[in-house]
Each structure stands twice: as C-alpha cells, then as structure tokens.
CSV table of C-alpha atoms in Angstrom, one decimal:
chain,number,residue,atom,x,y,z
A,11,UNK,CA,-1.6,21.4,-11.7
A,12,UNK,CA,-4.9,20.1,-10.7
A,13,UNK,CA,-7.3,17.7,-12.2
A,14,UNK,CA,-9.8,21.1,-11.4
A,15,UNK,CA,-8.3,23.2,-14.2
A,16,UNK,CA,-10.9,21.3,-16.6
A,17,UNK,CA,-13.4,23.0,-14.7
A,18,UNK,CA,-12.6,26.1,-15.9
A,19,UNK,CA,-13.7,25.0,-19.2
A,20,UNK,CA,-15.8,22.1,-18.3
A,21,UNK,CA,-19.6,23.2,-19.7
A,22,UNK,CA,-19.0,26.4,-20.5
A,23,UNK,CA,-18.6,28.1,-24.4
A,24,UNK,CA,-15.2,28.4,-25.4
A,25,UNK,CA,-13.8,30.6,-28.1
A,26,UNK,CA,-13.3,28.2,-30.6
A,27,UNK,CA,-16.9,27.9,-31.2
A,28,UNK,CA,-17.7,24.7,-29.4
A,29,UNK,CA,-19.3,24.2,-25.5
A,30,UNK,CA,-17.0,21.4,-24.2
A,31,UNK,CA,-18.5,19.0,-21.4
A,32,UNK,CA,-17.3,16.1,-19.8
A,33,UNK,CA,-19.4,14.4,-17.1
A,34,UNK,CA,-16.8,11.3,-15.5
A,35,UNK,CA,-16.3,11.9,-11.6
A,36,UNK,CA,-12.6,11.7,-11.4
A,37,UNK,CA,-11.5,10.6,-7.8
A,38,UNK,CA,-7.6,10.8,-7.6
A,39,UNK,CA,-5.3,10.8,-3.5
A,40,UNK,CA,-4.4,8.3,-1.2
A,41,UNK,CA,-6.3,5.5,-0.3
A,42,UNK,CA,-9.3,6.3,-2.6
A,43,UNK,CA,-9.8,3.1,-3.3
A,44,UNK,CA,-12.2,2.7,-0.4
A,45,UNK,CA,-14.8,5.2,-1.8
A,46,UNK,CA,-15.6,2.5,-4.4
A,47,UNK,CA,-18.7,1.1,-2.3
A,48,UNK,CA,-20.5,4.5,-1.8
A,49,UNK,CA,-20.0,5.6,-5.4
A,50,UNK,CA,-21.5,2.0,-6.9
A,51,UNK,CA,-24.5,2.1,-3.8
A,52,UNK,CA,-24.7,5.7,-5.3
A,53,UNK,CA,-25.6,4.2,-8.5
A,54,UNK,CA,-28.3,2.0,-7.0
A,55,UNK,CA,-26.4,-0.7,-8.3
A,56,UNK,CA,-27.0,-4.6,-7.0
A,57,UNK,CA,-25.0,-6.3,-8.3
A,58,UNK,CA,-21.5,-4.9,-10.0
A,59,UNK,CA,-19.8,-7.0,-13.0
A,60,UNK,CA,-16.0,-6.9,-12.0
A,61,UNK,CA,-13.6,-7.7,-14.9
A,62,UNK,CA,-9.4,-7.3,-14.8
A,63,UNK,CA,-6.7,-9.9,-15.9
A,64,UNK,CA,-4.2,-12.1,-14.0
A,65,UNK,CA,-1.9,-9.3,-13.1
A,66,UNK,CA,-4.5,-6.2,-12.7
A,67,UNK,CA,-6.4,-9.1,-10.1
A,68,UNK,CA,-3.4,-9.6,-7.8
A,69,UNK,CA,-3.2,-5.3,-8.0
A,70,UNK,CA,-6.6,-4.4,-7.3
A,71,UNK,CA,-9.1,-6.5,-8.3
A,72,UNK,CA,-9.1,-8.6,-5.2
A,73,UNK,CA,-8.7,-5.9,-3.1
A,74,UNK,CA,-12.0,-4.7,-5.3
A,75,UNK,CA,-14.5,-7.1,-4.7
A,76,UNK,CA,-13.7,-7.5,-1.2
A,77,UNK,CA,-14.4,-3.9,-0.9
A,78,UNK,CA,-17.7,-4.7,-2.6
A,79,UNK,CA,-18.9,-8.1,-0.8
A,80,UNK,CA,-18.2,-6.4,2.2
A,81,UNK,CA,-20.4,-3.7,1.4
A,82,UNK,CA,-22.7,-6.1,1.0
A,83,UNK,CA,-22.9,-5.7,-2.9
A,84,UNK,CA,-23.2,-8.7,-5.2
A,85,UNK,CA,-20.2,-9.2,-7.3
A,86,UNK,CA,-19.6,-11.3,-10.3
A,87,UNK,CA,-15.7,-11.5,-11.3
A,88,UNK,CA,-13.9,-12.2,-14.6
A,89,UNK,CA,-10.1,-11.9,-14.7
A,90,UNK,CA,-9.0,-13.0,-17.8
A,91,UNK,CA,-6.0,-15.9,-17.7
A,92,UNK,CA,-3.4,-13.9,-19.6
A,93,UNK,CA,-0.9,-11.6,-18.4
A,94,UNK,CA,-2.0,-8.8,-21.0
A,95,UNK,CA,-5.2,-9.8,-23.2
A,96,UNK,CA,-5.0,-8.7,-26.4
A,97,UNK,CA,-6.7,-5.8,-27.5
A,98,UNK,CA,-9.1,-8.0,-29.8
A,99,UNK,CA,-12.5,-9.3,-31.2
A,100,UNK,CA,-11.7,-12.5,-29.4
A,101,UNK,CA,-10.5,-11.0,-25.7
A,102,UNK,CA,-13.8,-8.4,-26.1
A,103,UNK,CA,-16.2,-12.1,-26.9
A,104,UNK,CA,-14.4,-13.5,-24.1
A,105,UNK,CA,-15.6,-11.0,-21.8
A,106,UNK,CA,-18.9,-10.6,-23.0
A,107,UNK,CA,-19.9,-14.3,-22.9
A,108,UNK,CA,-18.4,-14.5,-19.6
A,109,UNK,CA,-20.6,-10.9,-18.2
A,110,UNK,CA,-23.1,-11.6,-16.0
A,111,UNK,CA,-26.7,-10.2,-18.0
A,112,UNK,CA,-28.2,-9.6,-14.2
A,113,UNK,CA,-25.5,-7.2,-13.0
A,114,UNK,CA,-26.5,-3.2,-13.1
A,115,UNK,CA,-23.0,-2.1,-13.1
A,116,UNK,CA,-19.4,-2.8,-15.0
A,117,UNK,CA,-16.0,-1.9,-13.1
A,118,UNK,CA,-13.1,-2.2,-14.7
A,119,UNK,CA,-9.4,-3.0,-12.9
A,120,UNK,CA,-6.6,-2.0,-15.0
A,121,UNK,CA,-5.2,-0.2,-17.4
A,122,UNK,CA,-5.2,0.0,-21.1
A,123,UNK,CA,-6.4,-3.4,-22.4
A,124,UNK,CA,-8.9,-3.8,-19.7
A,125,UNK,CA,-10.0,-0.3,-19.9
A,126,UNK,CA,-10.4,0.0,-23.0
A,127,UNK,CA,-13.0,-3.4,-23.6
A,128,UNK,CA,-14.6,-2.1,-20.0
A,129,UNK,CA,-15.8,0.7,-22.5
A,130,UNK,CA,-17.2,-1.5,-24.8
A,131,UNK,CA,-19.3,-3.8,-22.7
A,132,UNK,CA,-20.5,-0.1,-21.3
A,133,UNK,CA,-21.3,0.8,-25.1
A,134,UNK,CA,-22.9,-2.9,-25.7
A,135,UNK,CA,-24.7,-3.1,-22.4
A,136,UNK,CA,-25.8,0.4,-21.6
A,137,UNK,CA,-24.7,0.0,-17.9
A,138,UNK,CA,-22.7,2.2,-16.4
A,139,UNK,CA,-18.7,1.6,-16.0
A,140,UNK,CA,-16.4,2.5,-13.2
A,141,UNK,CA,-12.4,2.4,-14.1
A,142,UNK,CA,-10.3,1.7,-11.0
A,143,UNK,CA,-6.7,2.4,-12.4
A,144,UNK,CA,-3.9,0.7,-11.3
A,145,UNK,CA,-1.3,1.9,-13.2
A,146,UNK,CA,-0.6,5.5,-15.0
A,147,UNK,CA,0.9,4.1,-18.5
A,148,UNK,CA,-1.4,5.4,-21.0
A,149,UNK,CA,-4.0,7.9,-22.0
A,150,UNK,CA,-7.5,6.0,-22.8
A,151,UNK,CA,-9.0,6.2,-19.0
A,152,UNK,CA,-10.6,9.8,-19.6
A,153,UNK,CA,-11.5,8.6,-23.7
A,154,UNK,CA,-15.4,7.4,-25.2
A,155,UNK,CA,-13.2,5.1,-27.7
A,156,UNK,CA,-11.8,2.4,-27.6
A,157,UNK,CA,-8.0,1.2,-29.2
A,158,UNK,CA,-8.2,-2.3,-31.0
A,159,UNK,CA,-7.3,-4.1,-33.3
A,160,UNK,CA,-10.0,-5.4,-35.8
A,161,UNK,CA,-9.8,-7.3,-38.8
A,162,UNK,CA,-5.9,-7.0,-38.2
A,163,UNK,CA,-5.7,-3.1,-38.5
A,164,UNK,CA,-5.5,-0.8,-35.4
A,165,UNK,CA,-8.7,1.7,-35.2
A,166,UNK,CA,-10.1,4.0,-32.3
A,167,UNK,CA,-13.5,2.5,-31.8
A,168,UNK,CA,-16.2,4.4,-30.4
A,169,UNK,CA,-17.4,3.3,-27.2
A,170,UNK,CA,-18.7,4.9,-24.3
A,171,UNK,CA,-16.5,6.7,-21.7
A,172,UNK,CA,-16.2,6.0,-17.4
A,173,UNK,CA,-19.1,7.6,-15.4
A,174,UNK,CA,-16.1,7.4,-12.7
A,175,UNK,CA,-11.9,7.3,-12.3
A,176,UNK,CA,-10.8,6.5,-9.7
A,177,UNK,CA,-7.2,6.5,-9.8
A,178,UNK,CA,-5.7,5.7,-5.8
A,179,UNK,CA,-1.8,6.8,-5.2
A,180,UNK,CA,-1.0,3.9,-2.8
A,181,UNK,CA,-2.2,1.2,-6.0
A,182,UNK,CA,-0.7,3.7,-8.7
A,183,UNK,CA,2.8,4.5,-7.3
A,184,UNK,CA,3.2,0.4,-7.0
A,185,UNK,CA,3.1,0.0,-10.6
A,186,UNK,CA,6.2,-1.9,-12.5
A,187,UNK,CA,8.6,0.5,-13.8
A,188,UNK,CA,8.3,-0.4,-17.3
A,189,UNK,CA,4.7,0.7,-16.8
A,190,UNK,CA,5.6,4.7,-15.5
A,191,UNK,CA,7.9,5.1,-18.1
A,192,UNK,CA,5.2,3.4,-20.7
A,193,UNK,CA,2.6,6.1,-19.3
A,194,UNK,CA,5.4,9.6,-19.4
A,195,UNK,CA,5.6,8.3,-23.0
A,196,UNK,CA,2.1,8.8,-24.2
A,197,UNK,CA,2.2,11.6,-22.5
A,198,UNK,CA,5.4,13.6,-24.7
A,199,UNK,CA,3.6,12.4,-28.0
A,200,UNK,CA,1.9,15.5,-26.8
A,201,UNK,CA,4.2,17.5,-27.6
A,202,UNK,CA,3.9,15.8,-31.6
A,203,UNK,CA,0.0,16.1,-31.1
A,204,UNK,CA,-0.6,18.9,-30.9
A,205,UNK,CA,2.4,20.2,-33.4
A,206,UNK,CA,0.4,18.1,-36.1
A,207,UNK,CA,-2.7,19.5,-34.5
A,208,UNK,CA,-1.9,23.4,-35.8
A,209,UNK,CA,-0.1,22.0,-39.0
A,210,UNK,CA,-3.5,20.8,-39.9
A,211,UNK,CA,-5.5,23.4,-38.9
A,212,UNK,CA,-3.6,25.8,-41.3
A,213,UNK,CA,-3.4,23.7,-43.9
A,214,UNK,CA,-6.4,22.2,-44.7
A,215,UNK,CA,-8.9,24.2,-42.5
A,216,UNK,CA,-9.1,20.8,-39.9
A,217,UNK,CA,-11.1,22.2,-36.4
A,218,UNK,CA,-8.4,23.5,-34.0
A,219,UNK,CA,-8.9,24.5,-30.5
A,220,UNK,CA,-5.9,26.9,-28.8
A,221,UNK,CA,-7.8,26.0,-24.9
A,222,UNK,CA,-7.9,23.1,-25.8
A,223,UNK,CA,-4.0,22.9,-27.0
A,224,UNK,CA,-3.0,25.0,-24.0
A,225,UNK,CA,-4.5,22.6,-21.3
A,226,UNK,CA,-2.7,19.3,-22.6
A,227,UNK,CA,0.7,21.6,-22.8
A,228,UNK,CA,0.3,22.6,-19.1
A,229,UNK,CA,-0.3,19.0,-18.5
A,230,UNK,CA,3.0,17.7,-20.5
A,231,UNK,CA,4.5,20.5,-18.8
A,232,UNK,CA,4.1,19.4,-15.3
A,233,UNK,CA,4.7,15.9,-16.5
A,234,UNK,CA,8.3,16.9,-17.3
A,235,UNK,CA,9.0,19.1,-14.5
A,236,UNK,CA,8.6,15.9,-12.2
A,237,UNK,CA,10.0,13.6,-13.9
A,238,UNK,CA,13.4,12.5,-11.8
A,239,UNK,CA,11.0,11.5,-9.2
A,240,UNK,CA,9.0,8.7,-11.5
A,241,UNK,CA,11.4,5.8,-11.3
A,242,UNK,CA,11.7,6.3,-7.8
A,243,UNK,CA,7.6,5.7,-7.6
A,244,UNK,CA,8.0,9.4,-5.9
A,245,UNK,CA,3.6,10.2,-5.4
A,246,UNK,CA,3.8,13.9,-7.1
A,247,UNK,CA,5.6,12.6,-10.3
A,248,UNK,CA,3.5,9.7,-10.5
A,249,UNK,CA,0.7,11.4,-9.8
A,250,UNK,CA,1.1,14.3,-12.3
A,251,UNK,CA,1.7,11.5,-15.0
A,252,UNK,CA,-1.5,9.9,-14.3
A,253,UNK,CA,-3.6,13.1,-14.1
A,254,UNK,CA,-2.3,13.8,-17.5
A,255,UNK,CA,-3.2,11.0,-19.3
A,256,UNK,CA,-6.6,11.6,-18.0
A,257,UNK,CA,-6.4,15.1,-19.6
A,258,UNK,CA,-5.1,13.9,-22.2
A,259,UNK,CA,-8.2,11.8,-22.2
A,260,UNK,CA,-10.9,14.8,-21.7
A,261,UNK,CA,-9.2,16.6,-24.4
A,262,UNK,CA,-10.2,14.6,-26.8
A,263,UNK,CA,-13.8,14.4,-25.7
A,264,UNK,CA,-13.5,18.1,-25.3
A,265,UNK,CA,-12.5,18.7,-29.1
A,266,UNK,CA,-14.6,15.4,-30.5
A,267,UNK,CA,-11.3,14.2,-32.1
A,268,UNK,CA,-8.2,12.5,-31.1
A,269,UNK,CA,-5.8,15.0,-32.5
A,270,UNK,CA,-4.9,16.6,-29.0
A,271,UNK,CA,-3.1,13.5,-27.9
A,272,UNK,CA,-2.1,11.6,-31.3
A,273,UNK,CA,-0.3,12.1,-34.1
A,274,UNK,CA,2.4,10.4,-36.6
A,275,UNK,CA,4.0,9.2,-33.3
A,276,UNK,CA,0.7,7.1,-32.1
A,277,UNK,CA,0.6,5.8,-36.0
A,278,UNK,CA,4.4,4.5,-35.6
A,279,UNK,CA,3.0,2.7,-32.7
A,280,UNK,CA,-0.2,1.1,-34.4
A,281,UNK,CA,2.1,-0.2,-37.1
A,282,UNK,CA,4.2,-2.3,-35.0
A,283,UNK,CA,1.2,-3.7,-33.4
A,284,UNK,CA,-0.3,-4.4,-36.4
A,285,UNK,CA,3.0,-6.2,-37.4
A,286,UNK,CA,2.9,-8.1,-34.2
A,287,UNK,CA,-0.5,-9.1,-34.8
A,288,UNK,CA,-0.2,-10.8,-38.4
A,289,UNK,CA,3.7,-11.5,-38.0
A,290,UNK,CA,3.6,-12.5,-35.0
A,291,UNK,CA,6.8,-10.1,-33.6
A,292,UNK,CA,7.0,-8.7,-30.1
A,293,UNK,CA,5.2,-6.0,-29.7
A,294,UNK,CA,6.2,-3.5,-26.9
A,295,UNK,CA,4.1,-1.1,-24.5
A,296,UNK,CA,2.0,1.3,-26.1
A,297,UNK,CA,3.7,4.0,-24.4
A,298,UNK,CA,7.2,2.9,-25.0
A,299,UNK,CA,6.3,3.0,-28.5
A,300,UNK,CA,4.8,6.4,-28.9
A,301,UNK,CA,8.1,6.9,-27.0
A,302,UNK,CA,10.4,6.2,-30.0
A,303,UNK,CA,7.7,7.6,-32.6
A,304,UNK,CA,8.2,10.8,-30.4
A,305,UNK,CA,11.9,10.5,-30.9
A,306,UNK,CA,11.6,9.6,-34.8
A,307,UNK,CA,9.1,12.7,-35.5
A,308,UNK,CA,11.1,14.7,-33.4
A,309,UNK,CA,14.0,14.1,-35.2
A,310,UNK,CA,12.4,14.3,-38.3
A,311,UNK,CA,10.8,18.2,-38.1
A,312,UNK,CA,14.3,19.2,-36.9
A,313,UNK,CA,15.8,17.8,-40.4
A,314,UNK,CA,12.9,19.0,-41.8
A,315,UNK,CA,13.7,22.7,-40.7
A,316,UNK,CA,16.4,22.6,-43.3
A,317,UNK,CA,14.3,21.4,-46.8
A,318,UNK,CA,13.6,24.5,-48.9
A,319,UNK,CA,10.2,23.2,-50.7
A,320,UNK,CA,10.2,22.7,-55.2
A,321,UNK,CA,6.8,22.5,-56.2
A,322,UNK,CA,8.0,21.2,-59.7
A,323,UNK,CA,9.9,18.1,-57.7
A,324,UNK,CA,7.1,17.9,-55.3
A,325,UNK,CA,4.5,17.4,-58.5
A,326,UNK,CA,7.3,15.1,-60.5
A,327,UNK,CA,7.4,12.7,-57.6
A,328,UNK,CA,3.4,12.7,-57.8
A,329,UNK,CA,3.0,11.9,-60.7
A,330,UNK,CA,5.2,9.3,-60.2
A,331,UNK,CA,4.1,7.4,-57.6
A,332,UNK,CA,2.8,4.0,-58.2
A,333,UNK,CA,-0.3,3.2,-56.2
A,334,UNK,CA,-0.7,0.0,-57.1
A,335,UNK,CA,2.8,-0.7,-56.3
A,336,UNK,CA,2.7,1.2,-52.8
A,337,UNK,CA,-0.6,-1.2,-52.3
A,338,UNK,CA,1.5,-4.7,-52.6
A,339,UNK,CA,4.4,-3.1,-50.4
A,340,UNK,CA,1.5,-2.3,-47.4
A,341,UNK,CA,0.0,-5.5,-47.8
A,342,UNK,CA,3.1,-7.2,-47.4
A,343,UNK,CA,4.3,-5.2,-44.8
A,344,UNK,CA,1.6,-5.2,-42.8
A,345,UNK,CA,-0.7,-8.3,-43.9
A,346,UNK,CA,-4.7,-8.3,-43.5
A,347,UNK,CA,-4.7,-4.6,-41.8
A,348,UNK,CA,-3.7,-3.4,-45.1
A,349,UNK,CA,-6.8,-4.1,-46.6
A,350,UNK,CA,-8.8,-1.6,-44.8
A,351,UNK,CA,-6.3,1.2,-45.2
A,352,UNK,CA,-6.2,0.7,-49.0
A,353,UNK,CA,-10.3,0.6,-49.3
A,354,UNK,CA,-9.9,3.9,-47.3
A,355,UNK,CA,-7.3,5.1,-49.8
A,356,UNK,CA,-10.7,4.4,-52.4
A,357,UNK,CA,-13.2,6.9,-50.7
A,358,UNK,CA,-10.4,9.5,-49.1
A,359,UNK,CA,-8.4,10.3,-52.6
A,360,UNK,CA,-5.4,11.9,-51.1
A,361,UNK,CA,-2.7,10.9,-53.6
A,362,UNK,CA,-5.7,12.4,-56.3
A,363,UNK,CA,-3.2,14.7,-58.6
A,364,UNK,CA,-5.1,17.9,-58.4
A,365,UNK,CA,-6.3,17.4,-54.7
A,366,UNK,CA,-2.1,17.2,-54.0
A,367,UNK,CA,-1.1,20.0,-56.0
A,368,UNK,CA,-4.0,22.4,-54.2
A,369,UNK,CA,-2.2,21.1,-50.5
A,370,UNK,CA,1.4,21.5,-52.1
A,371,UNK,CA,0.3,25.5,-53.0
A,372,UNK,CA,-0.8,25.8,-49.8
A,373,UNK,CA,2.0,24.8,-48.3
A,374,UNK,CA,4.5,26.5,-50.0
A,375,UNK,CA,2.6,29.8,-49.5
A,376,UNK,CA,2.6,28.6,-46.0
A,377,UNK,CA,6.2,27.2,-45.3
A,378,UNK,CA,7.6,29.7,-42.7
A,379,UNK,CA,4.3,29.4,-40.8
A,380,UNK,CA,5.0,25.5,-40.7
A,381,UNK,CA,8.3,25.8,-39.1
A,382,UNK,CA,7.5,28.0,-36.7
A,383,UNK,CA,4.5,26.3,-35.4
A,384,UNK,CA,7.5,23.0,-35.3
A,385,UNK,CA,9.8,25.6,-33.6
A,386,UNK,CA,7.2,26.7,-30.5
A,387,UNK,CA,5.9,23.4,-30.2
A,388,UNK,CA,9.3,20.6,-30.3
A,389,UNK,CA,11.2,20.6,-28.6
A,390,UNK,CA,14.9,19.7,-29.4
A,391,UNK,CA,16.5,16.3,-30.4
A,392,UNK,CA,19.2,17.1,-27.5
A,393,UNK,CA,16.3,18.2,-25.0
A,394,UNK,CA,14.7,15.3,-25.7
A,395,UNK,CA,17.2,12.9,-25.2
A,396,UNK,CA,18.4,14.9,-22.2
A,397,UNK,CA,15.2,13.6,-20.8
A,398,UNK,CA,14.8,10.4,-22.3
A,399,UNK,CA,18.6,9.4,-20.8
A,400,UNK,CA,16.9,10.6,-17.6
A,401,UNK,CA,13.9,8.2,-17.2
A,402,UNK,CA,15.4,5.7,-19.6
A,403,UNK,CA,12.5,5.6,-22.1
A,404,UNK,CA,13.8,4.1,-25.2
A,405,UNK,CA,14.0,6.5,-28.6
A,406,UNK,CA,15.1,4.0,-31.1
A,407,UNK,CA,13.3,0.6,-32.7
A,408,UNK,CA,16.3,-0.6,-31.1
A,409,UNK,CA,15.7,0.1,-27.9
A,410,UNK,CA,12.6,-1.6,-28.0
A,411,UNK,CA,13.8,-5.0,-30.1
A,412,UNK,CA,12.5,-4.1,-33.7
A,413,UNK,CA,14.8,-3.6,-37.0
A,414,UNK,CA,16.1,-0.4,-37.3
A,415,UNK,CA,15.8,-1.3,-41.1
A,416,UNK,CA,12.4,-1.1,-40.9
A,417,UNK,CA,11.5,2.4,-40.0
A,418,UNK,CA,11.4,3.9,-44.2
A,419,UNK,CA,8.8,2.0,-44.3
A,420,UNK,CA,7.0,1.7,-41.2
A,421,UNK,CA,7.2,6.2,-41.6
A,422,UNK,CA,5.3,5.4,-45.2
A,423,UNK,CA,3.3,3.4,-43.8
A,424,UNK,CA,1.9,5.7,-41.4
A,425,UNK,CA,0.0,8.1,-43.9
A,426,UNK,CA,-2.1,5.6,-45.2
A,427,UNK,CA,-3.7,4.6,-41.2
A,428,UNK,CA,-6.0,6.8,-40.6
A,429,UNK,CA,-7.6,10.1,-42.7
A,430,UNK,CA,-5.9,11.9,-40.6
A,431,UNK,CA,-2.8,14.6,-42.1
A,432,UNK,CA,0.3,13.5,-40.0
A,433,UNK,CA,4.4,14.4,-40.7
A,434,UNK,CA,4.3,11.4,-43.4
A,435,UNK,CA,1.6,13.3,-45.3
A,436,UNK,CA,3.7,16.3,-45.2
A,437,UNK,CA,6.4,14.9,-46.5
A,438,UNK,CA,4.3,13.0,-49.5
A,439,UNK,CA,3.5,16.2,-50.6
A,440,UNK,CA,6.5,17.1,-50.6
A,441,UNK,CA,8.1,14.4,-52.5
A,442,UNK,CA,10.8,14.1,-50.0
A,443,UNK,CA,10.0,10.7,-48.6
A,444,UNK,CA,13.4,9.3,-49.7
A,445,UNK,CA,15.7,12.6,-48.4
A,446,UNK,CA,13.9,12.3,-45.1
A,447,UNK,CA,13.3,9.4,-44.2
A,448,UNK,CA,16.0,7.0,-46.3
C-alpha cells in the first residue's frame, strides 16, 4: 500500500456525497529530512520556530536545527525540559510564551504531544506548520485536531493540520520498540472504530463513507501483514505503520469527524488519562492503552453475539437508572473532568426515556444487521491474541500496570465522554451492563 492511494479520493466527488480533501504534503523515505531546508525555502519563511522535547531533540531536533542553519535559515529553538511533556494547558502556555513572534513558520520535531502542541501554535498564530516525525506512535500527524487535557477532561481540540509531514525512515526505524508497539496499537484500534461507525450509521443515521472506511481497512491490513518485522525495526514494517497512521489522520479529515479512527477503545484510553491527571496514576502511551481497549472491546463484542435483546428488561433498566447517583460516581472516579461530561448530558439527553425507547426499537429491529457488522469488522479474540503475542502488545489493564477491578467502571464511563454512539451506549440501551461489564 502507498500513500498515493489517497490521491484516488482527494478532491474528487465521492459516492457518500462529499468531496474529500487533504492539502498537506507528505514526504516519506530514506534520508528525506535533508529536504527540509528546501521545503522551508519554498514557503518563503525567513525564520523558523523549532519545537521539541528532551528526547525528540536528541532524535532529530538537533539535526533539524543544524540543517536549517547550514542553509542560512534563522532558527529559534525551544525544547521542553521534560522527556515527555503533558498535553495540557501548562505545556501549551509554555510553548506559546517561548515562541519567537518574529518567526514565520513552525517546525515540530516529535510525535504525539509535540505535534498536538505544534498544531495549536499554528492555529493560534496563523503560521504554517511542518512536523518532522520521530516515531510512528499515533495517528495525529495528519489530523486537524489536538488530543489535549483541558480542565481535567480529555478532548479533541480543533487546531490546524500540518502543511508538511516529513517521515524519514532513518529516524523512524530508530524509535524505541515501545513507540513502535504504540503505533501498531493505535492502528489496530481501527477494527473497533470502523465497526462502531457502521453501527452508528445503522442506528442513528450518522454520516458514513464506505470509501473512507475501506481506506482505513487497507492500511490496517498492511500493518498486520508486516507486523512480524516491527520488533526488528524492519523498514517495510515501520513505514507500513507510519503510513497507516497518516492515512488514519487523513481519513478523519476526509470524513470531517474522528469516527474512522476512534471508538470506545480510545475512550478507555481517555478515561485512564483523565484518572492520571486527577489522581496522579501513571498513564501508559496512548497507543498501548488503545491496544488494551481494542482487545477489551473485541472480547465484549464476541460476548454481545450471544445476547438476545429483551425490550421489557431494557426499558425497566432505563427506568431504574439513577442519573444523580451515576453523576456522583463519575465525580468520584474521574474528578473534575466529570463536570464537563455531566454538562454534556444536559444538552445531549441520551438517558431520556423517550429517546432511549426510540433507539431500542431500532436496535431490536436491526439486531441481526448489527451482529453482521461486528462479524465483518472485528477479528476474533483468538486471532487478536495471536497477533498481540507476536508483537508483545498488552491486552489487559494489568499488563499496563492498572487494576483490572477498575474495568467495569471504566467501561461505564466511556458512554459519557463524547456525543458518540459506541459499545458502552449500545450495552446501556440494551440494559445489559451488569451482564457484559460485570
């Protein structure tokens, strides 16, 4: 698979009714970092603000600064003192305060957090943005949003997509194994996200594009096909993951929403991040948390296949649901981030009895179709486990240092994070939380 596949859809009318567009320039290959000065010169920039952290400066930031200076391009460099800055207000504020206003272009050197902050700086300043990738660890390189923690709640903050994405295989293949695993974990999450996108389209009429979905499926398949070489830093394997992550970000741009790349498995990761911010627990890399979420969701969808929906029991469950009590549970489990989730429900009203019954009627009527989607999109738990064992991906909370006893509450929390129909909402609508989640 090649990123050239994106050109088949870019700027052309699609059967879904949209014309998908993606304007960023993607440069990948061996030694392509050397093209950076030329790219900057083409933009007419005279001075560049280079943003990195302690680790990414060593990986490529120093080389970026040297290349630009050797080409006669002025550089203002800011590197976070931390190995891994937090994606929060403090880090964004620090970057803003250190940014030289005389710079007319921003270059981020890093992956998740650095890229997200770089996109925010670009959005705030209106200045073009280039990201030099240091690891194929997450799918935000090509997206126009930034995954941040604001007021304790994990959100996708509208920002600005990169104008140029540079993925030099010489740099990417040297990324730590843990980051390579993280990238694969973020790609495997697409099994769940595409499944849930189709279910939401079926049940609540949410926009869906089969062309975008197939683009993502093809990228995931390429990652899986090369998975055995990932732990050895094999170029084909590493670049399959990197290009797959780019495609995941482009797919979100094409669709105009996060559905092609994010579902309940990402919300499991978000809950863990929110608890880390509130209670100081150690959060794992996003992609590894998503790997746990993907395995968890896959196993639950298998259990869902054995369920026979019962309308009367589902209605009784909804009627007995105490939202005030549940709100207190959210506050206790997530801290201040829960307040934004509670405020969202005041607008969304997903627990409203009449809205619930209308959804339930559709679920009952289309149950076989729902199960067919699950069977088509999600590999069996046995297949996933074999892949996870092959590359050393964590499949349980315990394997990322979390308490397995937290899982039922984590799963229940995921239905309140965003206005998005995911597994936990379907399970609540069916009134089978206790049966599936424990």
